[in-house]
Amino acid sequence: MTSPISALGAVNGLSSVSAISGASGAAATTGAGAAGGDFASMLSKGLESVQASQANASDLAVQVANGSLQDPAQYTMAATEASLGLQMTMAIRNKAVEAFQEIMRMQA
């Protein structure tokens, strides 16, 4: 029996962001510090998680090609998880670039 696709690992590194979104001022800083780190470290962990899921999908693809993987559905789930993680990462990057461009437009 196969297990369902787990929550994206990339989101696990960014779980404390939800605590920040409802808070303001010093409370937001305290919430982020208590959650386990600054934004850069959370982002780094998220990217590492996406990279790990892609590496896992790649390894399972090799096993499928060799015929050594008993359940090919594992590869399908891993490939889907890696694809969704990459799509989410690209969406976050695009939003960050848009926000940066908007800030630059406001300064001009």
mmCIF file of N, CA, C and O in Angstrom:
data_model
loop_
_atom_site.group_PDB
_atom_site.id
_atom_site.type_symbol
_atom_site.label_atom_id
_atom_site.label_comp_id
_atom_site.label_asym_id
_atom_site.label_seq_id
_atom_site.Cartn_x
_atom_site.Cartn_y
_atom_site.Cartn_z
ATOM 1 N N MET A 1 0.842 -1.180 0.000
ATOM 2 C CA MET A 1 0.000 0.000 0.000
ATOM 3 C C MET A 1 0.886 1.242 0.000
ATOM 4 O O MET A 1 1.891 1.298 0.674
ATOM 5 N N THR A 2 0.499 2.207 -0.745
ATOM 6 C CA THR A 2 1.277 3.439 -0.817
ATOM 7 C C THR A 2 0.729 4.462 0.158
ATOM 8 O O THR A 2 -0.446 4.447 0.505
ATOM 9 N N SER A 3 1.605 5.343 0.576
ATOM 10 C CA SER A 3 1.170 6.403 1.483
ATOM 11 C C SER A 3 0.789 7.624 0.663
ATOM 12 O O SER A 3 1.340 7.860 -0.407
ATOM 13 N N PRO A 4 -0.166 8.427 1.153
ATOM 14 C CA PRO A 4 -0.550 9.630 0.405
ATOM 15 C C PRO A 4 0.596 10.635 0.389
ATOM 16 O O PRO A 4 1.509 10.571 1.197
ATOM 17 N N ILE A 5 0.527 11.556 -0.562
ATOM 18 C CA ILE A 5 1.562 12.578 -0.672
ATOM 19 C C ILE A 5 1.547 13.416 0.597
ATOM 20 O O ILE A 5 0.523 13.947 0.997
ATOM 21 N N SER A 6 2.698 13.500 1.219
ATOM 22 C CA SER A 6 2.794 14.281 2.448
ATOM 23 C C SER A 6 2.805 15.766 2.116
ATOM 24 O O SER A 6 2.964 16.160 0.976
ATOM 25 N N ALA A 7 2.648 16.566 3.147
ATOM 26 C CA ALA A 7 2.713 18.020 2.953
ATOM 27 C C ALA A 7 4.061 18.378 2.374
ATOM 28 O O ALA A 7 5.069 17.751 2.683
ATOM 29 N N LEU A 8 4.087 19.352 1.518
ATOM 30 C CA LEU A 8 5.341 19.742 0.882
ATOM 31 C C LEU A 8 6.365 20.129 1.917
ATOM 32 O O LEU A 8 6.096 20.892 2.834
ATOM 33 N N GLY A 9 7.544 19.608 1.771
ATOM 34 C CA GLY A 9 8.623 19.912 2.706
ATOM 35 C C GLY A 9 9.008 21.368 2.697
ATOM 36 O O GLY A 9 9.466 21.912 3.690
ATOM 37 N N ALA A 10 8.832 22.029 1.581
ATOM 38 C CA ALA A 10 9.180 23.437 1.486
ATOM 39 C C ALA A 10 8.344 24.286 2.413
ATOM 40 O O ALA A 10 8.802 25.285 2.937
ATOM 41 N N VAL A 11 7.127 23.876 2.620
ATOM 42 C CA VAL A 11 6.243 24.639 3.484
ATOM 43 C C VAL A 11 6.634 24.456 4.944
ATOM 44 O O VAL A 11 6.480 25.357 5.751
ATOM 45 N N ASN A 12 7.186 23.301 5.280
ATOM 46 C CA ASN A 12 7.570 23.057 6.666
ATOM 47 C C ASN A 12 8.570 24.086 7.165
ATOM 48 O O ASN A 12 8.502 24.516 8.303
ATOM 49 N N GLY A 13 9.503 24.503 6.335
ATOM 50 C CA GLY A 13 10.496 25.497 6.738
ATOM 51 C C GLY A 13 9.906 26.882 6.900
ATOM 52 O O GLY A 13 10.458 27.730 7.574
ATOM 53 N N LEU A 14 8.760 27.130 6.295
ATOM 54 C CA LEU A 14 8.149 28.448 6.344
ATOM 55 C C LEU A 14 6.910 28.482 7.225
ATOM 56 O O LEU A 14 6.095 29.379 7.114
ATOM 57 N N SER A 15 6.744 27.503 8.119
ATOM 58 C CA SER A 15 5.544 27.411 8.925
ATOM 59 C C SER A 15 5.373 28.578 9.884
ATOM 60 O O SER A 15 4.250 28.931 10.235
ATOM 61 N N SER A 16 6.450 29.211 10.317
ATOM 62 C CA SER A 16 6.317 30.314 11.265
ATOM 63 C C SER A 16 5.911 31.615 10.590
ATOM 64 O O SER A 16 5.616 32.588 11.261
ATOM 65 N N VAL A 17 5.870 31.638 9.266
ATOM 66 C CA VAL A 17 5.449 32.844 8.563
ATOM 67 C C VAL A 17 3.997 33.161 8.872
ATOM 68 O O VAL A 17 3.606 34.314 8.969
ATOM 69 N N SER A 18 3.167 32.131 9.093
ATOM 70 C CA SER A 18 1.765 32.369 9.414
ATOM 71 C C SER A 18 1.622 33.093 10.745
ATOM 72 O O SER A 18 0.699 33.870 10.936
ATOM 73 N N ALA A 19 2.551 32.863 11.664
ATOM 74 C CA ALA A 19 2.514 33.573 12.939
ATOM 75 C C ALA A 19 2.814 35.049 12.751
ATOM 76 O O ALA A 19 2.299 35.899 13.473
ATOM 77 N N ILE A 20 3.632 35.365 11.755
ATOM 78 C CA ILE A 20 4.016 36.747 11.509
ATOM 79 C C ILE A 20 2.909 37.514 10.806
ATOM 80 O O ILE A 20 2.701 38.693 11.052
ATOM 81 N N SER A 21 2.162 36.845 9.924
ATOM 82 C CA SER A 21 1.202 37.544 9.082
ATOM 83 C C SER A 21 0.097 38.234 9.881
ATOM 84 O O SER A 21 -0.363 39.287 9.486
ATOM 85 N N GLY A 22 -0.312 37.685 11.009
ATOM 86 C CA GLY A 22 -1.366 38.309 11.792
ATOM 87 C C GLY A 22 -0.846 39.284 12.826
ATOM 88 O O GLY A 22 -1.595 40.028 13.436
ATOM 89 N N ALA A 23 0.447 39.311 13.062
ATOM 90 C CA ALA A 23 1.023 40.170 14.091
ATOM 91 C C ALA A 23 1.572 41.442 13.475
ATOM 92 O O ALA A 23 1.707 41.565 12.276
ATOM 93 N N SER A 24 1.901 42.386 14.341
ATOM 94 C CA SER A 24 2.493 43.626 13.838
ATOM 95 C C SER A 24 3.560 44.116 14.800
ATOM 96 O O SER A 24 3.552 43.782 15.970
ATOM 97 N N GLY A 25 4.490 44.915 14.270
ATOM 98 C CA GLY A 25 5.506 45.568 15.106
ATOM 99 C C GLY A 25 6.405 44.598 15.829
ATOM 100 O O GLY A 25 6.885 43.631 15.283
ATOM 101 N N ALA A 26 6.635 44.869 17.116
ATOM 102 C CA ALA A 26 7.541 44.066 17.927
ATOM 103 C C ALA A 26 6.985 42.671 18.145
ATOM 104 O O ALA A 26 7.742 41.719 18.294
ATOM 105 N N ALA A 27 5.670 42.518 18.154
ATOM 106 C CA ALA A 27 5.077 41.199 18.338
ATOM 107 C C ALA A 27 5.455 40.282 17.177
ATOM 108 O O ALA A 27 5.671 39.090 17.363
ATOM 109 N N ALA A 28 5.543 40.813 15.973
ATOM 110 C CA ALA A 28 5.928 40.013 14.815
ATOM 111 C C ALA A 28 7.368 39.548 14.948
ATOM 112 O O ALA A 28 7.692 38.410 14.645
ATOM 113 N N THR A 29 8.258 40.430 15.395
ATOM 114 C CA THR A 29 9.656 40.071 15.567
ATOM 115 C C THR A 29 9.801 39.014 16.641
ATOM 116 O O THR A 29 10.540 38.050 16.485
ATOM 117 N N THR A 30 9.080 39.151 17.735
ATOM 118 C CA THR A 30 9.144 38.184 18.812
ATOM 119 C C THR A 30 8.630 36.835 18.349
ATOM 120 O O THR A 30 9.214 35.809 18.650
ATOM 121 N N GLY A 31 7.535 36.826 17.585
ATOM 122 C CA GLY A 31 6.974 35.580 17.083
ATOM 123 C C GLY A 31 7.936 34.870 16.159
ATOM 124 O O GLY A 31 8.078 33.659 16.194
ATOM 125 N N ALA A 32 8.628 35.608 15.311
ATOM 126 C CA ALA A 32 9.578 34.997 14.388
ATOM 127 C C ALA A 32 10.778 34.455 15.148
ATOM 128 O O ALA A 32 11.289 33.394 14.827
ATOM 129 N N GLY A 33 11.263 35.184 16.148
ATOM 130 C CA GLY A 33 12.406 34.730 16.919
ATOM 131 C C GLY A 33 12.081 33.488 17.728
ATOM 132 O O GLY A 33 12.892 32.586 17.834
ATOM 133 N N ALA A 34 10.888 33.437 18.278
ATOM 134 C CA ALA A 34 10.490 32.292 19.073
ATOM 135 C C ALA A 34 10.253 31.065 18.198
ATOM 136 O O ALA A 34 10.387 29.944 18.646
ATOM 137 N N ALA A 35 9.896 31.282 16.951
ATOM 138 C CA ALA A 35 9.582 30.161 16.061
ATOM 139 C C ALA A 35 10.844 29.433 15.609
ATOM 140 O O ALA A 35 10.764 28.342 15.109
ATOM 141 N N GLY A 36 12.007 30.007 15.735
ATOM 142 C CA GLY A 36 13.215 29.265 15.443
ATOM 143 C C GLY A 36 14.166 29.878 14.445
ATOM 144 O O GLY A 36 15.023 29.184 13.948
ATOM 145 N N GLY A 37 14.042 31.143 14.116
ATOM 146 C CA GLY A 37 15.045 31.712 13.245
ATOM 147 C C GLY A 37 14.535 32.871 12.435
ATOM 148 O O GLY A 37 13.374 33.235 12.498
ATOM 149 N N ASP A 38 15.444 33.433 11.674
ATOM 150 C CA ASP A 38 15.079 34.553 10.839
ATOM 151 C C ASP A 38 14.555 34.063 9.489
ATOM 152 O O ASP A 38 14.569 32.878 9.184
ATOM 153 N N PHE A 39 14.079 34.990 8.704
ATOM 154 C CA PHE A 39 13.461 34.646 7.427
ATOM 155 C C PHE A 39 14.452 33.980 6.488
ATOM 156 O O PHE A 39 14.096 33.027 5.777
ATOM 157 N N ALA A 40 15.690 34.438 6.480
ATOM 158 C CA ALA A 40 16.698 33.860 5.584
ATOM 159 C C ALA A 40 16.935 32.389 5.884
ATOM 160 O O ALA A 40 17.039 31.571 4.963
ATOM 161 N N SER A 41 16.997 32.028 7.154
ATOM 162 C CA SER A 41 17.227 30.621 7.487
ATOM 163 C C SER A 41 16.007 29.772 7.146
ATOM 164 O O SER A 41 16.152 28.636 6.694
ATOM 165 N N MET A 42 14.812 30.319 7.351
ATOM 166 C CA MET A 42 13.607 29.576 6.984
ATOM 167 C C MET A 42 13.541 29.376 5.472
ATOM 168 O O MET A 42 13.177 28.305 4.987
ATOM 169 N N LEU A 43 13.889 30.398 4.722
ATOM 170 C CA LEU A 43 13.890 30.301 3.272
ATOM 171 C C LEU A 43 14.924 29.290 2.805
ATOM 172 O O LEU A 43 14.667 28.486 1.908
ATOM 173 N N SER A 44 16.081 29.299 3.431
ATOM 174 C CA SER A 44 17.129 28.349 3.093
ATOM 175 C C SER A 44 16.677 26.914 3.357
ATOM 176 O O SER A 44 16.897 26.026 2.533
ATOM 177 N N LYS A 45 16.034 26.696 4.489
ATOM 178 C CA LYS A 45 15.532 25.356 4.810
ATOM 179 C C LYS A 45 14.480 24.918 3.800
ATOM 180 O O LYS A 45 14.439 23.755 3.393
ATOM 181 N N GLY A 46 13.626 25.828 3.397
ATOM 182 C CA GLY A 46 12.601 25.508 2.411
ATOM 183 C C GLY A 46 13.209 25.123 1.076
ATOM 184 O O GLY A 46 12.783 24.153 0.441
ATOM 185 N N LEU A 47 14.227 25.873 0.639
ATOM 186 C CA LEU A 47 14.890 25.558 -0.626
ATOM 187 C C LEU A 47 15.633 24.228 -0.553
ATOM 188 O O LEU A 47 15.631 23.455 -1.521
ATOM 189 N N GLU A 48 16.242 23.949 0.582
ATOM 190 C CA GLU A 48 16.916 22.673 0.759
ATOM 191 C C GLU A 48 15.919 21.521 0.699
ATOM 192 O O GLU A 48 16.202 20.463 0.146
ATOM 193 N N SER A 49 14.741 21.749 1.254
ATOM 194 C CA SER A 49 13.706 20.721 1.233
ATOM 195 C C SER A 49 13.220 20.458 -0.189
ATOM 196 O O SER A 49 13.002 19.308 -0.578
ATOM 197 N N VAL A 50 13.053 21.513 -0.973
ATOM 198 C CA VAL A 50 12.651 21.349 -2.373
ATOM 199 C C VAL A 50 13.727 20.587 -3.133
ATOM 200 O O VAL A 50 13.430 19.678 -3.918
ATOM 201 N N GLN A 51 14.982 20.929 -2.887
ATOM 202 C CA GLN A 51 16.084 20.239 -3.556
ATOM 203 C C GLN A 51 16.118 18.765 -3.158
ATOM 204 O O GLN A 51 16.353 17.896 -4.008
ATOM 205 N N ALA A 52 15.865 18.479 -1.900
ATOM 206 C CA ALA A 52 15.863 17.086 -1.444
ATOM 207 C C ALA A 52 14.726 16.291 -2.090
ATOM 208 O O ALA A 52 14.917 15.128 -2.469
ATOM 209 N N SER A 53 13.562 16.911 -2.229
ATOM 210 C CA SER A 53 12.446 16.197 -2.857
ATOM 211 C C SER A 53 12.728 15.945 -4.335
ATOM 212 O O SER A 53 12.366 14.901 -4.875
ATOM 213 N N GLN A 54 13.418 16.872 -5.005
ATOM 214 C CA GLN A 54 13.792 16.654 -6.397
ATOM 215 C C GLN A 54 14.836 15.545 -6.517
ATOM 216 O O GLN A 54 14.778 14.730 -7.441
ATOM 217 N N ALA A 55 15.769 15.497 -5.591
ATOM 218 C CA ALA A 55 16.780 14.437 -5.601
ATOM 219 C C ALA A 55 16.131 13.079 -5.349
ATOM 220 O O ALA A 55 16.484 12.076 -6.000
ATOM 221 N N ASN A 56 15.166 13.035 -4.440
ATOM 222 C CA ASN A 56 14.446 11.798 -4.156
ATOM 223 C C ASN A 56 13.695 11.330 -5.399
ATOM 224 O O ASN A 56 13.731 10.140 -5.739
ATOM 225 N N ALA A 57 13.017 12.247 -6.077
ATOM 226 C CA ALA A 57 12.286 11.884 -7.293
ATOM 227 C C ALA A 57 13.245 11.383 -8.367
ATOM 228 O O ALA A 57 12.935 10.422 -9.087
ATOM 229 N N SER A 58 14.403 12.001 -8.467
ATOM 230 C CA SER A 58 15.404 11.565 -9.445
ATOM 231 C C SER A 58 15.907 10.163 -9.133
ATOM 232 O O SER A 58 16.047 9.320 -10.036
ATOM 233 N N ASP A 59 16.173 9.883 -7.862
ATOM 234 C CA ASP A 59 16.631 8.555 -7.456
ATOM 235 C C ASP A 59 15.566 7.499 -7.750
ATOM 236 O O ASP A 59 15.878 6.404 -8.232
ATOM 237 N N LEU A 60 14.310 7.834 -7.470
ATOM 238 C CA LEU A 60 13.232 6.887 -7.740
ATOM 239 C C LEU A 60 13.043 6.673 -9.245
ATOM 240 O O LEU A 60 12.704 5.570 -9.675
ATOM 241 N N ALA A 61 13.294 7.699 -10.043
ATOM 242 C CA ALA A 61 13.202 7.546 -11.500
ATOM 243 C C ALA A 61 14.248 6.554 -12.003
ATOM 244 O O ALA A 61 13.966 5.735 -12.885
ATOM 245 N N VAL A 62 15.441 6.616 -11.431
ATOM 246 C CA VAL A 62 16.496 5.666 -11.808
ATOM 247 C C VAL A 62 16.083 4.256 -11.407
ATOM 248 O O VAL A 62 16.264 3.299 -12.170
ATOM 249 N N GLN A 63 15.494 4.115 -10.227
ATOM 250 C CA GLN A 63 15.048 2.797 -9.771
ATOM 251 C C GLN A 63 13.940 2.248 -10.664
ATOM 252 O O GLN A 63 13.895 1.049 -10.941
ATOM 253 N N VAL A 64 13.038 3.116 -11.132
ATOM 254 C CA VAL A 64 11.981 2.680 -12.048
ATOM 255 C C VAL A 64 12.605 2.213 -13.363
ATOM 256 O O VAL A 64 12.219 1.183 -13.918
ATOM 257 N N ALA A 65 13.576 2.968 -13.857
ATOM 258 C CA ALA A 65 14.230 2.605 -15.114
ATOM 259 C C ALA A 65 14.982 1.278 -14.989
ATOM 260 O O ALA A 65 15.014 0.484 -15.941
ATOM 261 N N ASN A 66 15.579 1.030 -13.830
ATOM 262 C CA ASN A 66 16.297 -0.227 -13.597
ATOM 263 C C ASN A 66 15.358 -1.393 -13.344
ATOM 264 O O ASN A 66 15.764 -2.546 -13.446
ATOM 265 N N GLY A 67 14.138 -1.093 -12.951
ATOM 266 C CA GLY A 67 13.183 -2.148 -12.607
ATOM 267 C C GLY A 67 13.309 -2.614 -11.175
ATOM 268 O O GLY A 67 12.717 -3.618 -10.786
ATOM 269 N N SER A 68 14.065 -1.902 -10.363
ATOM 270 C CA SER A 68 14.269 -2.315 -8.975
ATOM 271 C C SER A 68 13.226 -1.735 -8.019
ATOM 272 O O SER A 68 13.157 -2.155 -6.872
ATOM 273 N N LEU A 69 12.391 -0.813 -8.480
ATOM 274 C CA LEU A 69 11.361 -0.222 -7.620
ATOM 275 C C LEU A 69 10.113 -1.090 -7.693
ATOM 276 O O LEU A 69 9.576 -1.338 -8.776
ATOM 277 N N GLN A 70 9.663 -1.562 -6.539
ATOM 278 C CA GLN A 70 8.513 -2.459 -6.493
ATOM 279 C C GLN A 70 7.207 -1.757 -6.849
ATOM 280 O O GLN A 70 6.362 -2.309 -7.529
ATOM 281 N N ASP A 71 7.052 -0.524 -6.374
ATOM 282 C CA ASP A 71 5.803 0.207 -6.594
ATOM 283 C C ASP A 71 6.092 1.491 -7.364
ATOM 284 O O ASP A 71 6.548 2.475 -6.779
ATOM 285 N N PRO A 72 5.832 1.523 -8.654
ATOM 286 C CA PRO A 72 6.100 2.730 -9.448
ATOM 287 C C PRO A 72 5.265 3.935 -9.013
ATOM 288 O O PRO A 72 5.599 5.067 -9.340
ATOM 289 N N ALA A 73 4.213 3.707 -8.265
ATOM 290 C CA ALA A 73 3.401 4.824 -7.765
ATOM 291 C C ALA A 73 4.208 5.697 -6.817
ATOM 292 O O ALA A 73 3.942 6.894 -6.703
ATOM 293 N N GLN A 74 5.197 5.121 -6.153
ATOM 294 C CA GLN A 74 6.063 5.916 -5.281
ATOM 295 C C GLN A 74 6.783 6.981 -6.090
ATOM 296 O O GLN A 74 6.919 8.120 -5.654
ATOM 297 N N TYR A 75 7.253 6.599 -7.279
ATOM 298 C CA TYR A 75 7.923 7.574 -8.133
ATOM 299 C C TYR A 75 6.950 8.657 -8.572
ATOM 300 O O TYR A 75 7.281 9.842 -8.571
ATOM 301 N N THR A 76 5.746 8.261 -8.944
ATOM 302 C CA THR A 76 4.749 9.231 -9.395
ATOM 303 C C THR A 76 4.459 10.249 -8.300
ATOM 304 O O THR A 76 4.396 11.454 -8.562
ATOM 305 N N MET A 77 4.298 9.770 -7.076
ATOM 306 C CA MET A 77 4.024 10.683 -5.961
ATOM 307 C C MET A 77 5.217 11.579 -5.674
ATOM 308 O O MET A 77 5.059 12.780 -5.439
ATOM 309 N N ALA A 78 6.420 11.023 -5.713
ATOM 310 C CA ALA A 78 7.621 11.824 -5.450
ATOM 311 C C ALA A 78 7.822 12.866 -6.540
ATOM 312 O O ALA A 78 8.189 14.015 -6.256
ATOM 313 N N ALA A 79 7.576 12.490 -7.796
ATOM 314 C CA ALA A 79 7.733 13.439 -8.897
ATOM 315 C C ALA A 79 6.698 14.558 -8.796
ATOM 316 O O ALA A 79 7.012 15.731 -9.049
ATOM 317 N N THR A 80 5.485 14.217 -8.404
ATOM 318 C CA THR A 80 4.443 15.227 -8.239
ATOM 319 C C THR A 80 4.783 16.169 -7.093
ATOM 320 O O THR A 80 4.628 17.392 -7.215
ATOM 321 N N GLU A 81 5.281 15.622 -5.992
ATOM 322 C CA GLU A 81 5.666 16.457 -4.853
ATOM 323 C C GLU A 81 6.800 17.399 -5.232
ATOM 324 O O GLU A 81 6.777 18.588 -4.892
ATOM 325 N N ALA A 82 7.787 16.894 -5.971
ATOM 326 C CA ALA A 82 8.909 17.731 -6.401
ATOM 327 C C ALA A 82 8.432 18.824 -7.353
ATOM 328 O O ALA A 82 8.858 19.973 -7.260
ATOM 329 N N SER A 83 7.526 18.470 -8.242
ATOM 330 C CA SER A 83 6.997 19.448 -9.197
ATOM 331 C C SER A 83 6.212 20.548 -8.481
ATOM 332 O O SER A 83 6.370 21.737 -8.781
ATOM 333 N N LEU A 84 5.379 20.158 -7.537
ATOM 334 C CA LEU A 84 4.603 21.154 -6.785
ATOM 335 C C LEU A 84 5.511 22.046 -5.948
ATOM 336 O O LEU A 84 5.277 23.251 -5.828
ATOM 337 N N GLY A 85 6.546 21.451 -5.359
ATOM 338 C CA GLY A 85 7.499 22.249 -4.586
ATOM 339 C C GLY A 85 8.211 23.273 -5.447
ATOM 340 O O GLY A 85 8.393 24.430 -5.050
ATOM 341 N N LEU A 86 8.604 22.863 -6.647
ATOM 342 C CA LEU A 86 9.269 23.783 -7.562
ATOM 343 C C LEU A 86 8.315 24.886 -8.018
ATOM 344 O O LEU A 86 8.687 26.058 -8.073
ATOM 345 N N GLN A 87 7.075 24.523 -8.306
ATOM 346 C CA GLN A 87 6.090 25.524 -8.714
ATOM 347 C C GLN A 87 5.843 26.541 -7.608
ATOM 348 O O GLN A 87 5.734 27.743 -7.863
ATOM 349 N N MET A 88 5.757 26.053 -6.359
ATOM 350 C CA MET A 88 5.546 26.959 -5.234
ATOM 351 C C MET A 88 6.759 27.874 -5.045
ATOM 352 O O MET A 88 6.609 29.072 -4.816
ATOM 353 N N THR A 89 7.956 27.321 -5.192
ATOM 354 C CA THR A 89 9.170 28.119 -5.068
ATOM 355 C C THR A 89 9.220 29.206 -6.133
ATOM 356 O O THR A 89 9.555 30.363 -5.839
ATOM 357 N N MET A 90 8.862 28.861 -7.345
ATOM 358 C CA MET A 90 8.859 29.837 -8.429
ATOM 359 C C MET A 90 7.795 30.911 -8.196
ATOM 360 O O MET A 90 8.019 32.087 -8.492
ATOM 361 N N ALA A 91 6.644 30.523 -7.662
ATOM 362 C CA ALA A 91 5.599 31.506 -7.371
ATOM 363 C C ALA A 91 6.057 32.486 -6.300
ATOM 364 O O ALA A 91 5.824 33.694 -6.408
ATOM 365 N N ILE A 92 6.729 31.986 -5.267
ATOM 366 C CA ILE A 92 7.245 32.855 -4.204
ATOM 367 C C ILE A 92 8.306 33.795 -4.772
ATOM 368 O O ILE A 92 8.319 34.987 -4.480
ATOM 369 N N ARG A 93 9.195 33.252 -5.610
ATOM 370 C CA ARG A 93 10.221 34.085 -6.235
ATOM 371 C C ARG A 93 9.593 35.174 -7.091
ATOM 372 O O ARG A 93 9.988 36.342 -7.022
ATOM 373 N N ASN A 94 8.599 34.813 -7.883
ATOM 374 C CA ASN A 94 7.942 35.795 -8.747
ATOM 375 C C ASN A 94 7.269 36.896 -7.939
ATOM 376 O O ASN A 94 7.339 38.073 -8.299
ATOM 377 N N LYS A 95 6.623 36.532 -6.844
ATOM 378 C CA LYS A 95 5.981 37.540 -5.990
ATOM 379 C C LYS A 95 7.016 38.449 -5.348
ATOM 380 O O LYS A 95 6.793 39.654 -5.209
ATOM 381 N N ALA A 96 8.147 37.896 -4.953
ATOM 382 C CA ALA A 96 9.206 38.715 -4.351
ATOM 383 C C ALA A 96 9.773 39.698 -5.367
ATOM 384 O O ALA A 96 10.017 40.867 -5.052
ATOM 385 N N VAL A 97 9.959 39.243 -6.597
ATOM 386 C CA VAL A 97 10.473 40.130 -7.646
ATOM 387 C C VAL A 97 9.462 41.224 -7.945
ATOM 388 O O VAL A 97 9.815 42.401 -8.092
ATOM 389 N N GLU A 98 8.166 40.855 -8.015
ATOM 390 C CA GLU A 98 7.125 41.857 -8.251
ATOM 391 C C GLU A 98 7.093 42.892 -7.135
ATOM 392 O O GLU A 98 6.949 44.093 -7.391
ATOM 393 N N ALA A 99 7.224 42.444 -5.883
ATOM 394 C CA ALA A 99 7.232 43.366 -4.750
ATOM 395 C C ALA A 99 8.432 44.302 -4.822
ATOM 396 O O ALA A 99 8.309 45.514 -4.579
ATOM 397 N N PHE A 100 9.601 43.759 -5.168
ATOM 398 C CA PHE A 100 10.794 44.580 -5.310
ATOM 399 C C PHE A 100 10.609 45.621 -6.412
ATOM 400 O O PHE A 100 10.951 46.800 -6.229
ATOM 401 N N GLN A 101 10.069 45.204 -7.541
ATOM 402 C CA GLN A 101 9.842 46.135 -8.646
ATOM 403 C C GLN A 101 8.846 47.226 -8.266
ATOM 404 O O GLN A 101 9.006 48.382 -8.633
ATOM 405 N N GLU A 102 7.827 46.856 -7.490
ATOM 406 C CA GLU A 102 6.842 47.847 -7.047
ATOM 407 C C GLU A 102 7.488 48.863 -6.102
ATOM 408 O O GLU A 102 7.220 50.061 -6.175
ATOM 409 N N ILE A 103 8.345 48.407 -5.229
ATOM 410 C CA ILE A 103 9.058 49.317 -4.322
ATOM 411 C C ILE A 103 9.947 50.267 -5.126
ATOM 412 O O ILE A 103 10.011 51.462 -4.841
ATOM 413 N N MET A 104 10.619 49.742 -6.137
ATOM 414 C CA MET A 104 11.470 50.596 -6.971
ATOM 415 C C MET A 104 10.642 51.625 -7.732
ATOM 416 O O MET A 104 11.078 52.765 -7.917
ATOM 417 N N ARG A 105 9.450 51.263 -8.167
ATOM 418 C CA ARG A 105 8.582 52.208 -8.848
ATOM 419 C C ARG A 105 8.111 53.312 -7.909
ATOM 420 O O ARG A 105 7.955 54.460 -8.316
ATOM 421 N N MET A 106 7.883 52.977 -6.659
ATOM 422 C CA MET A 106 7.435 53.975 -5.692
ATOM 423 C C MET A 106 8.544 54.977 -5.397
ATOM 424 O O MET A 106 8.271 56.141 -5.104
ATOM 425 N N GLN A 107 9.791 54.581 -5.459
ATOM 426 C CA GLN A 107 10.920 55.463 -5.174
ATOM 427 C C GLN A 107 11.215 56.402 -6.348
ATOM 428 O O GLN A 107 11.789 57.458 -6.146
ATOM 429 N N ALA A 108 10.815 56.040 -7.542
ATOM 430 C CA ALA A 108 11.139 56.851 -8.731
ATOM 431 C C ALA A 108 10.265 58.086 -8.818
ATOM 432 O O ALA A 108 9.301 58.310 -8.263
#
